[in-house]
Short mmCIF file of C-alpha atoms and ligand atoms in Angstrom, two decimals:
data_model
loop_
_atom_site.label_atom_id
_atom_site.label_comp_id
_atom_site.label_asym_id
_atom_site.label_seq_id
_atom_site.Cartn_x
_atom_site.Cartn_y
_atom_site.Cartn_z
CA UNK A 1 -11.13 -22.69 9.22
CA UNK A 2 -8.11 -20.83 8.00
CA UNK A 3 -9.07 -17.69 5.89
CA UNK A 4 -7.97 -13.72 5.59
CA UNK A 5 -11.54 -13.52 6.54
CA UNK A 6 -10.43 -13.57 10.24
CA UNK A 7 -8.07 -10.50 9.52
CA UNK A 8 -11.60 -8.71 9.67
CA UNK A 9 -12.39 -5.64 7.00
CA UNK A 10 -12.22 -2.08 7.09
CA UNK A 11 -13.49 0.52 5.11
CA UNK A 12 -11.84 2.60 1.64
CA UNK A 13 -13.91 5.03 0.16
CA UNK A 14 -16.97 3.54 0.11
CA UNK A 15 -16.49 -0.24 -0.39
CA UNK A 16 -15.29 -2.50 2.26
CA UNK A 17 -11.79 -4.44 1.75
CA UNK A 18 -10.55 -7.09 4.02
CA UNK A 19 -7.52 -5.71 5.96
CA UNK A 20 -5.15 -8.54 3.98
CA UNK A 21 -4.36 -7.17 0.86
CA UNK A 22 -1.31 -7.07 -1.04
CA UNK A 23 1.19 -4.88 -2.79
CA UNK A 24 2.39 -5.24 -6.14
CA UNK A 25 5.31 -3.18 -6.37
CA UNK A 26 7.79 -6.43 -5.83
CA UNK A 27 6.24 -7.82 -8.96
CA UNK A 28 8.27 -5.47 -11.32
CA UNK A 29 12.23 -6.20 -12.37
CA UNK A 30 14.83 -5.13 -10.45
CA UNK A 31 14.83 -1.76 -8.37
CA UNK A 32 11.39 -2.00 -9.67
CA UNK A 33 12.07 -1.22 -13.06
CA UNK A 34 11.79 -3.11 -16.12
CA UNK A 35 10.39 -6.18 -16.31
CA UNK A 36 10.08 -9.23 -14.19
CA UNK A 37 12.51 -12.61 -13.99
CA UNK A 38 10.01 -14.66 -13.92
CA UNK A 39 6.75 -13.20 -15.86
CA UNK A 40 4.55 -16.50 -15.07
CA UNK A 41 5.74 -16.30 -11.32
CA UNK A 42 4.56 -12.77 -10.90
CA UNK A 43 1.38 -13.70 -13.06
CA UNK A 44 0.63 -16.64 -10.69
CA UNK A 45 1.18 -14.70 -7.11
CA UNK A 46 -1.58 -12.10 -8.49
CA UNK A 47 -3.68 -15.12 -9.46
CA UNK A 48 -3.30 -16.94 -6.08
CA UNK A 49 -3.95 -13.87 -3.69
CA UNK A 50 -7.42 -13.46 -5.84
CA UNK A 51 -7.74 -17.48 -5.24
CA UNK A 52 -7.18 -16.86 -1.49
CA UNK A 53 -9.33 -13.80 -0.98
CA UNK A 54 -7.53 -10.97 -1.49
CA UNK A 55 -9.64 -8.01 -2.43
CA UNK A 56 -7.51 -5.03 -2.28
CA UNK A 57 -4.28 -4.37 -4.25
CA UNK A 58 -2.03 -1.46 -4.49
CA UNK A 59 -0.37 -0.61 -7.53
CA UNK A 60 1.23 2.44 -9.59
CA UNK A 61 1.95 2.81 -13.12
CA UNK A 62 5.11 4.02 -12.21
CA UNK A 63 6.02 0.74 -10.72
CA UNK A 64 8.30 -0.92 -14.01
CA UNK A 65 7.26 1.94 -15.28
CA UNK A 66 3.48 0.20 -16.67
CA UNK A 67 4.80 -2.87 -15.82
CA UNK A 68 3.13 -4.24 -12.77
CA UNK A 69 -0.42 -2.78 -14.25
CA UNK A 70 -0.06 -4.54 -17.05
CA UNK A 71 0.87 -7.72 -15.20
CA UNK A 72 -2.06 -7.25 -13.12
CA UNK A 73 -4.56 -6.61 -16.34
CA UNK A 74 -2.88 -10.03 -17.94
CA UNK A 75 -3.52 -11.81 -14.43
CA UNK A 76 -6.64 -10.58 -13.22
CA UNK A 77 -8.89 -8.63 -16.23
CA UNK A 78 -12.03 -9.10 -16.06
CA UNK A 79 -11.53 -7.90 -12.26
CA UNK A 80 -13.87 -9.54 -9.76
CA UNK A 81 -16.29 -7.34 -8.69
CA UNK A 82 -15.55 -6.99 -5.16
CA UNK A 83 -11.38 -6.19 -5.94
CA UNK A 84 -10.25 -2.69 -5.32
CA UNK A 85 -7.61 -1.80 -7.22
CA UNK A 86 -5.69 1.16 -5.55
CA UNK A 87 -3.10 3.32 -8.08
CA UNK A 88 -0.68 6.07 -7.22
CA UNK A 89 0.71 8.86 -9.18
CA UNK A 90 2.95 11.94 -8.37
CA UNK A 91 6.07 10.03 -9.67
CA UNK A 92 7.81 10.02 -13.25
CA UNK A 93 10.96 7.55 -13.83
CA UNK A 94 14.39 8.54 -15.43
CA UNK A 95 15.73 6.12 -17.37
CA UNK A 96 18.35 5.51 -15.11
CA UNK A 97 15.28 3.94 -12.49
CA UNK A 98 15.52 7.34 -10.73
CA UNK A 99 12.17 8.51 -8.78
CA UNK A 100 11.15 11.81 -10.00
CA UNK A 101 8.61 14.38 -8.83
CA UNK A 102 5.69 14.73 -11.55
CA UNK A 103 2.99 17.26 -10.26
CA UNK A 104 1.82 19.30 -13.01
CA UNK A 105 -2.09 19.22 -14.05
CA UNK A 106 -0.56 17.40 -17.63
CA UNK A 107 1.82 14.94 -15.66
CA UNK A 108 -0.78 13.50 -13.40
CA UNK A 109 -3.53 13.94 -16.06
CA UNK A 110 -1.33 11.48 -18.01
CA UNK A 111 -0.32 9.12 -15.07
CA UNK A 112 -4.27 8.78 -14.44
CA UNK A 113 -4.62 7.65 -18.02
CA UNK A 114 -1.66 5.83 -18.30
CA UNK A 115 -3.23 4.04 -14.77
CA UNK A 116 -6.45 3.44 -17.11
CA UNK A 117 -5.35 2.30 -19.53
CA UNK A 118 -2.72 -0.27 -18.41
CA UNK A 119 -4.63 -1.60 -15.81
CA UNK A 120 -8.27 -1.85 -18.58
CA UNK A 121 -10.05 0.12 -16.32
CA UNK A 122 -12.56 2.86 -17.23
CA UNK A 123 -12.83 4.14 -13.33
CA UNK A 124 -9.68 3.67 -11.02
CA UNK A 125 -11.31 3.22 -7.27
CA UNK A 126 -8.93 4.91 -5.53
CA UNK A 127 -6.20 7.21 -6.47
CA UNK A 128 -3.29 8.09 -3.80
CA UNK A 129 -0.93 11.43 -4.65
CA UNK A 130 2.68 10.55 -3.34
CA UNK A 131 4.25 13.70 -2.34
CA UNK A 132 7.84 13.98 -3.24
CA UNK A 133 8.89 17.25 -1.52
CA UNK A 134 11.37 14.59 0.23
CA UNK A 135 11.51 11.31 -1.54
CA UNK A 136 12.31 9.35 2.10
CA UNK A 137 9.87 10.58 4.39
CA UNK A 138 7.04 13.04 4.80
CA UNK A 139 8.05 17.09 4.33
CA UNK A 140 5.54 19.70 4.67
CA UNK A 141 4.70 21.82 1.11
CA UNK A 142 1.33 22.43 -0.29
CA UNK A 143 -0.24 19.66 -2.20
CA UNK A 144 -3.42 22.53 -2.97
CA UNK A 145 -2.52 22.42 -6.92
CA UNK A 146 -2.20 18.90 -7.46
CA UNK A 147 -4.92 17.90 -5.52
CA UNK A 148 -7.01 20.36 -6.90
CA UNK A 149 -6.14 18.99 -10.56
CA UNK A 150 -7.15 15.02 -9.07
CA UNK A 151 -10.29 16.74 -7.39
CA UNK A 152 -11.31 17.60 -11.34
CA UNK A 153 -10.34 14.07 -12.35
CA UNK A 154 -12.74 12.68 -9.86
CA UNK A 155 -15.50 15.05 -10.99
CA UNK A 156 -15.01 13.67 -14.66
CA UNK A 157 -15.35 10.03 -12.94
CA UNK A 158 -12.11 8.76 -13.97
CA UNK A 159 -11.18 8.54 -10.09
CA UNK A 160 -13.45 7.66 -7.65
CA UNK A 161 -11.30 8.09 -4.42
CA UNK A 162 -8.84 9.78 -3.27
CA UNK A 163 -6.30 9.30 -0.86
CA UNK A 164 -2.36 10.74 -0.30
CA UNK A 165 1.28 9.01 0.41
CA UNK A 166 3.87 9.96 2.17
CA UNK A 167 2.27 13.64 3.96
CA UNK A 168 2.42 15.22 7.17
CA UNK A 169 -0.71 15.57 9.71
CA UNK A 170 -0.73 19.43 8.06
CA UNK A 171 -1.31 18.49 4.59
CA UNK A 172 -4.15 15.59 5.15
CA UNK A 173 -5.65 18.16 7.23
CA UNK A 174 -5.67 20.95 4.24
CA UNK A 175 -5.93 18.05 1.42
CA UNK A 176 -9.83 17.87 3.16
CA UNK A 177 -10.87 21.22 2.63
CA UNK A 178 -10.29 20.25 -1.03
CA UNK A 179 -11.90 17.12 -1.17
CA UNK A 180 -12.45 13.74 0.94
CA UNK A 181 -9.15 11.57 1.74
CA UNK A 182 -9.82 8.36 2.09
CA UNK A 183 -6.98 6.53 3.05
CA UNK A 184 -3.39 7.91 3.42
CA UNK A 185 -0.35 5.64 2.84
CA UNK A 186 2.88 6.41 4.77
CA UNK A 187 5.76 4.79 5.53
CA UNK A 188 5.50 2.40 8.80
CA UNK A 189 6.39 -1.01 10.77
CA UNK A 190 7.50 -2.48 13.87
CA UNK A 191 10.72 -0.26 13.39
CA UNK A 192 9.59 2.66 12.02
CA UNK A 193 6.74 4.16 13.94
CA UNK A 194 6.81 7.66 13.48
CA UNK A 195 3.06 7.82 12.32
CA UNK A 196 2.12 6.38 15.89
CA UNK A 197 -0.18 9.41 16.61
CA UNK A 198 -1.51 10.20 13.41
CA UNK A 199 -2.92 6.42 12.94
CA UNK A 200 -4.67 6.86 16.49
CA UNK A 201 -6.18 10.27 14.85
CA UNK A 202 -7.43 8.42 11.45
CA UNK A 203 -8.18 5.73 13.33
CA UNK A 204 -10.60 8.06 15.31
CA UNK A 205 -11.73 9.98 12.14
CA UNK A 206 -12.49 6.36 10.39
CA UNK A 207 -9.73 6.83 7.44
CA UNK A 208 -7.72 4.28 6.66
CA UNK A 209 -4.03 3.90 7.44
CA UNK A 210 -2.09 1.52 4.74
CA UNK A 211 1.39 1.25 5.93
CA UNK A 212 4.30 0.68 3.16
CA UNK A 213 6.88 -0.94 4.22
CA UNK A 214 5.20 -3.17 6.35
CA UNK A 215 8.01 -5.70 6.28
CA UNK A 216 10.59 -3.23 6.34
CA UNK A 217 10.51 -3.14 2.43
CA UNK A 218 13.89 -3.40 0.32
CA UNK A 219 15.48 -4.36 3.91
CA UNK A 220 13.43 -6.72 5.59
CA UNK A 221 12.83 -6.16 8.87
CA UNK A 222 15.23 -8.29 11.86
CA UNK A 223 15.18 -8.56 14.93
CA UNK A 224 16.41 -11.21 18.42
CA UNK A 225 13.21 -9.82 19.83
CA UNK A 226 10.99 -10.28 16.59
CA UNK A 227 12.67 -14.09 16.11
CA UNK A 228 12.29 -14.96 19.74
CA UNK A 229 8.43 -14.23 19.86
CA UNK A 230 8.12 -15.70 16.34
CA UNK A 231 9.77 -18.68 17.72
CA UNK A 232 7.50 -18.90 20.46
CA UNK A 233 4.49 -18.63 18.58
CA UNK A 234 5.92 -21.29 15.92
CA UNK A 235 5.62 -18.28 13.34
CA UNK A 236 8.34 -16.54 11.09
CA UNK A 237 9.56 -13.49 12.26
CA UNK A 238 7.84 -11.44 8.99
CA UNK A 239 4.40 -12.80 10.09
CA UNK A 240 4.59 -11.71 13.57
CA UNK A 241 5.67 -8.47 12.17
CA UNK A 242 1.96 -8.48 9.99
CA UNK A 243 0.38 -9.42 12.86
CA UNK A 244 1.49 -6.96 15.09
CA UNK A 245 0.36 -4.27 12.27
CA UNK A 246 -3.20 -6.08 12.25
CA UNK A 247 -3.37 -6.04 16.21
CA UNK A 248 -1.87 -2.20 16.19
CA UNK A 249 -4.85 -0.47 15.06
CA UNK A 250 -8.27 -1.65 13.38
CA UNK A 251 -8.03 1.11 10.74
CA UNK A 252 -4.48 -0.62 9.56
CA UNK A 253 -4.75 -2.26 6.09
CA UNK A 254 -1.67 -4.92 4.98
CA UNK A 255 -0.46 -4.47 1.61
CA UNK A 256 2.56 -6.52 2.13
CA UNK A 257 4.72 -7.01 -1.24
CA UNK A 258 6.25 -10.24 -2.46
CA UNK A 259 7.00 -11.91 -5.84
CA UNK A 260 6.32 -15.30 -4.28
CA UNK A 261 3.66 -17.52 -4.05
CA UNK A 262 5.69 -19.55 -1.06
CA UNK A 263 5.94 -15.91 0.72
CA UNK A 264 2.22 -14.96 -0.02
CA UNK A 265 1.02 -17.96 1.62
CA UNK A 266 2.80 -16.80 4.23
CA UNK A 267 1.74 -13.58 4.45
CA UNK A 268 -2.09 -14.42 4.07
CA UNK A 269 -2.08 -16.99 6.86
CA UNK A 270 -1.33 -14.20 9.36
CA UNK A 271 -4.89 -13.53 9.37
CA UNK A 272 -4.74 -16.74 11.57
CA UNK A 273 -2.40 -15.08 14.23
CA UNK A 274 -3.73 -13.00 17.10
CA UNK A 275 -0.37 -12.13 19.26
CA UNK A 276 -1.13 -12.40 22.83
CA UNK A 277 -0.66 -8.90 25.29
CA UNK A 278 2.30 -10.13 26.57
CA UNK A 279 4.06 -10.30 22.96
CA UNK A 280 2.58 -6.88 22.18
CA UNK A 281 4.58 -5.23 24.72
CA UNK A 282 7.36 -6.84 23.91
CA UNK A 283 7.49 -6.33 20.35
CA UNK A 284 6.31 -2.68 21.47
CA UNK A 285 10.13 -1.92 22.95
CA UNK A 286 11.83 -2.93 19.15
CA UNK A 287 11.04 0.55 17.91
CA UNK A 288 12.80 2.33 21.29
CA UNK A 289 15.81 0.31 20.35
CA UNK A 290 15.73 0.88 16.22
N1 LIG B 12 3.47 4.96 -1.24
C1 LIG B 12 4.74 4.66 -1.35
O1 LIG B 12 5.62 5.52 -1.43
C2 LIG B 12 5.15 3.21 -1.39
C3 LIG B 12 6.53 2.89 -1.27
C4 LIG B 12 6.87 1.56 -1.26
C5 LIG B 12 5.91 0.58 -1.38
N2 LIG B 12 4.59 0.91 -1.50
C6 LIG B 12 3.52 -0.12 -1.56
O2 LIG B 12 3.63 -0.93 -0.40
C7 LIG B 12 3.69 -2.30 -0.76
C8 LIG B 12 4.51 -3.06 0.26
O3 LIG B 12 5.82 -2.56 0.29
P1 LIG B 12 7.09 -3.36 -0.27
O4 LIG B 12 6.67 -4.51 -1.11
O5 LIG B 12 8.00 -2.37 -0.85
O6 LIG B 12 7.80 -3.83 1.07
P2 LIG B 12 7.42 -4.92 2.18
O7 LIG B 12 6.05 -5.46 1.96
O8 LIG B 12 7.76 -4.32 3.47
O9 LIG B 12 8.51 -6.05 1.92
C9 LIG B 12 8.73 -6.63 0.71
C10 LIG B 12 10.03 -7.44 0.80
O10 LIG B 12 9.84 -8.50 1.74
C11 LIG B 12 10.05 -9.76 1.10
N3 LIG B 12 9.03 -10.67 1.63
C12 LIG B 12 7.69 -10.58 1.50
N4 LIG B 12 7.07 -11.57 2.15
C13 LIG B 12 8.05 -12.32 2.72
C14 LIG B 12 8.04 -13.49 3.53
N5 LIG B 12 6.90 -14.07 3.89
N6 LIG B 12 9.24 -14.00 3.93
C15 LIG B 12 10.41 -13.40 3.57
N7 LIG B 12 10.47 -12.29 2.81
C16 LIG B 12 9.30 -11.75 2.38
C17 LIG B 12 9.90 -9.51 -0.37
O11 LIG B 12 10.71 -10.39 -1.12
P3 LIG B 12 10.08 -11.57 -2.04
O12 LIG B 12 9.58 -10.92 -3.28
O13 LIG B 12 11.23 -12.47 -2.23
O14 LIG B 12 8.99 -12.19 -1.22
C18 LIG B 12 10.42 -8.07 -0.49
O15 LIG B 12 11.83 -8.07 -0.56
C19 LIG B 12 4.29 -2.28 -2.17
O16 LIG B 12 4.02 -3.47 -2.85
C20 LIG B 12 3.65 -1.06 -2.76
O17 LIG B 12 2.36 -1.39 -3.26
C21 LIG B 12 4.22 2.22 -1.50
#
């Protein structure tokens, strides 16, 4: 029978999530800020991917700014107990949409509240920091004060996990001599596989890897290769992407974003797709190419 149970599970922090989940961040207005088109749309793709199974979502308060949390609260609260909720902070918006570093012990004390509070939550699960010494792409720079300041969140038990976005090998590495990182979220997809050897070290270590972007994010991802083995399969192109994610590495959790429930289906019945070896390899060369 078709289910995301067949996607298997993996574990974050100390609960275990299937490795289909799905990302929020579309559900916001344009440029993700502001507020939706269509409110009841966005309310009813949250609603199905509960429906379907779904028991991990990725969020940020900084996504609208507040507005996808409190989409998600209207939509989902009182949260099944098995859902993991997953927040980010690190980020402030101008009110021209920009993306703005936010690191001091008040700014992400107030993102973890604002996370609290907009989402109805008394505990958020798991926390990621999103380092912004380079807004595209990892940078090295110490992350010692602001994780220390999230390490003392978590002590309070307002966080229970933590986990960081967008970092180097280097600062995961000194981000566990402050306290446990659970998962780390970075930037990666068929095209874009610069994290190739850090995954196979998580993977190793039993940490998570939750790729963003997975569909190639405000561009999505294209391809003659991608089409030709989607048409082979009798898939689209964006679920062979997923499932070459899911067949990548067992440590690799989905969190692909859409404000559809046409698109979500989609997504969700990729659990259903194993790619053959042969397709692998193939789909392998797009990246030497990109
Ligand atoms: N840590 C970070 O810095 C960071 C950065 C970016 C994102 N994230 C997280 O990662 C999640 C995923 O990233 P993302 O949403 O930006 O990018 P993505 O999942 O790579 O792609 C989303 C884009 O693909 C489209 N799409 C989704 N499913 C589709 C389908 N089946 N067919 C055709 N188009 C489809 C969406 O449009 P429609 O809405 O029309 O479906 C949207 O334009 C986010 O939701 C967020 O939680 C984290």
């Amino acid at each position: 029978m078709s289910s995301i149970n067949n996607a298997g599970t993996y574990k974050l922090g100390d609960r275990t999530v299937k490795r289909m989940g799905y990302g929020a961040m579309q559900l916001a207005g344009k440029g993700v800020f502001g507020p939706p088109k269509d409110r009841d749309a966005a309310l009813a793709v949250l609603r199905e991917a509960i429906e379907s199974g779904v028991d991990h979502i990725d969020t940020s308060d900084f996504y609208g700014p507040h507005v996808t949390n409190q989409i998600i609260k209207e939509a989902l609260h009182p949260y099944p107990q098995d859902l993991v909720i997953v927040s980010k902070i690190g980020a402030r918006r101008g009110a021209d949409a920009s993306w703005n570093p936010a690191f001091s012990a008040e700014d992400l004390e107030a993102a973890v509240h604002d996370n609290l509070r907009n989402l109805g939550l008394d505990v958020i699960e798991v926390v990621n920091l999103r380092a912004m010494f380079d807004v595209h792409g990892p940078a090295e720079g110490s992350l010692e004060a602001p994780l220390t300041v999230l390490a003392e969140l978590q002590r309070k038990g307002l966080i229970k996990h933590i986990g960081l976005s967008n970092v180097t090998r280097k600062q995961i590495e000194d981000g566990r001599k402050i306290t446990e990182i659970v998962c780390v979220q970075n930037q990666y997809n068929l095209a874009h596989r610069e994290d190739d050897a850090l995954i196979d070290q998580l993977a190793a270590e039993g940490t998570a890897y939750v790729p963003f972007f997975p569909l190639g994010g405000f561009s999505p991802l294209q391809s003659s290769t991608l089409s030709d083995v989607a048409a082979r399969l009798g898939a689209t192109p964006l679920q062979v992407a997923l499932a070459w994610l899911l067949k990548r590495s067992p440590n690799i959790l989905l969190i692909p974003g859409t404000s559809s429930v046409g698109h979500l289906r989609e997504n969700l019945a990729v659990a259903d797709l194993d790619l053959p070896e042969d397709a692998m390899q193939e789909l392998n060369g797009i990246a030497a190419k990109a």
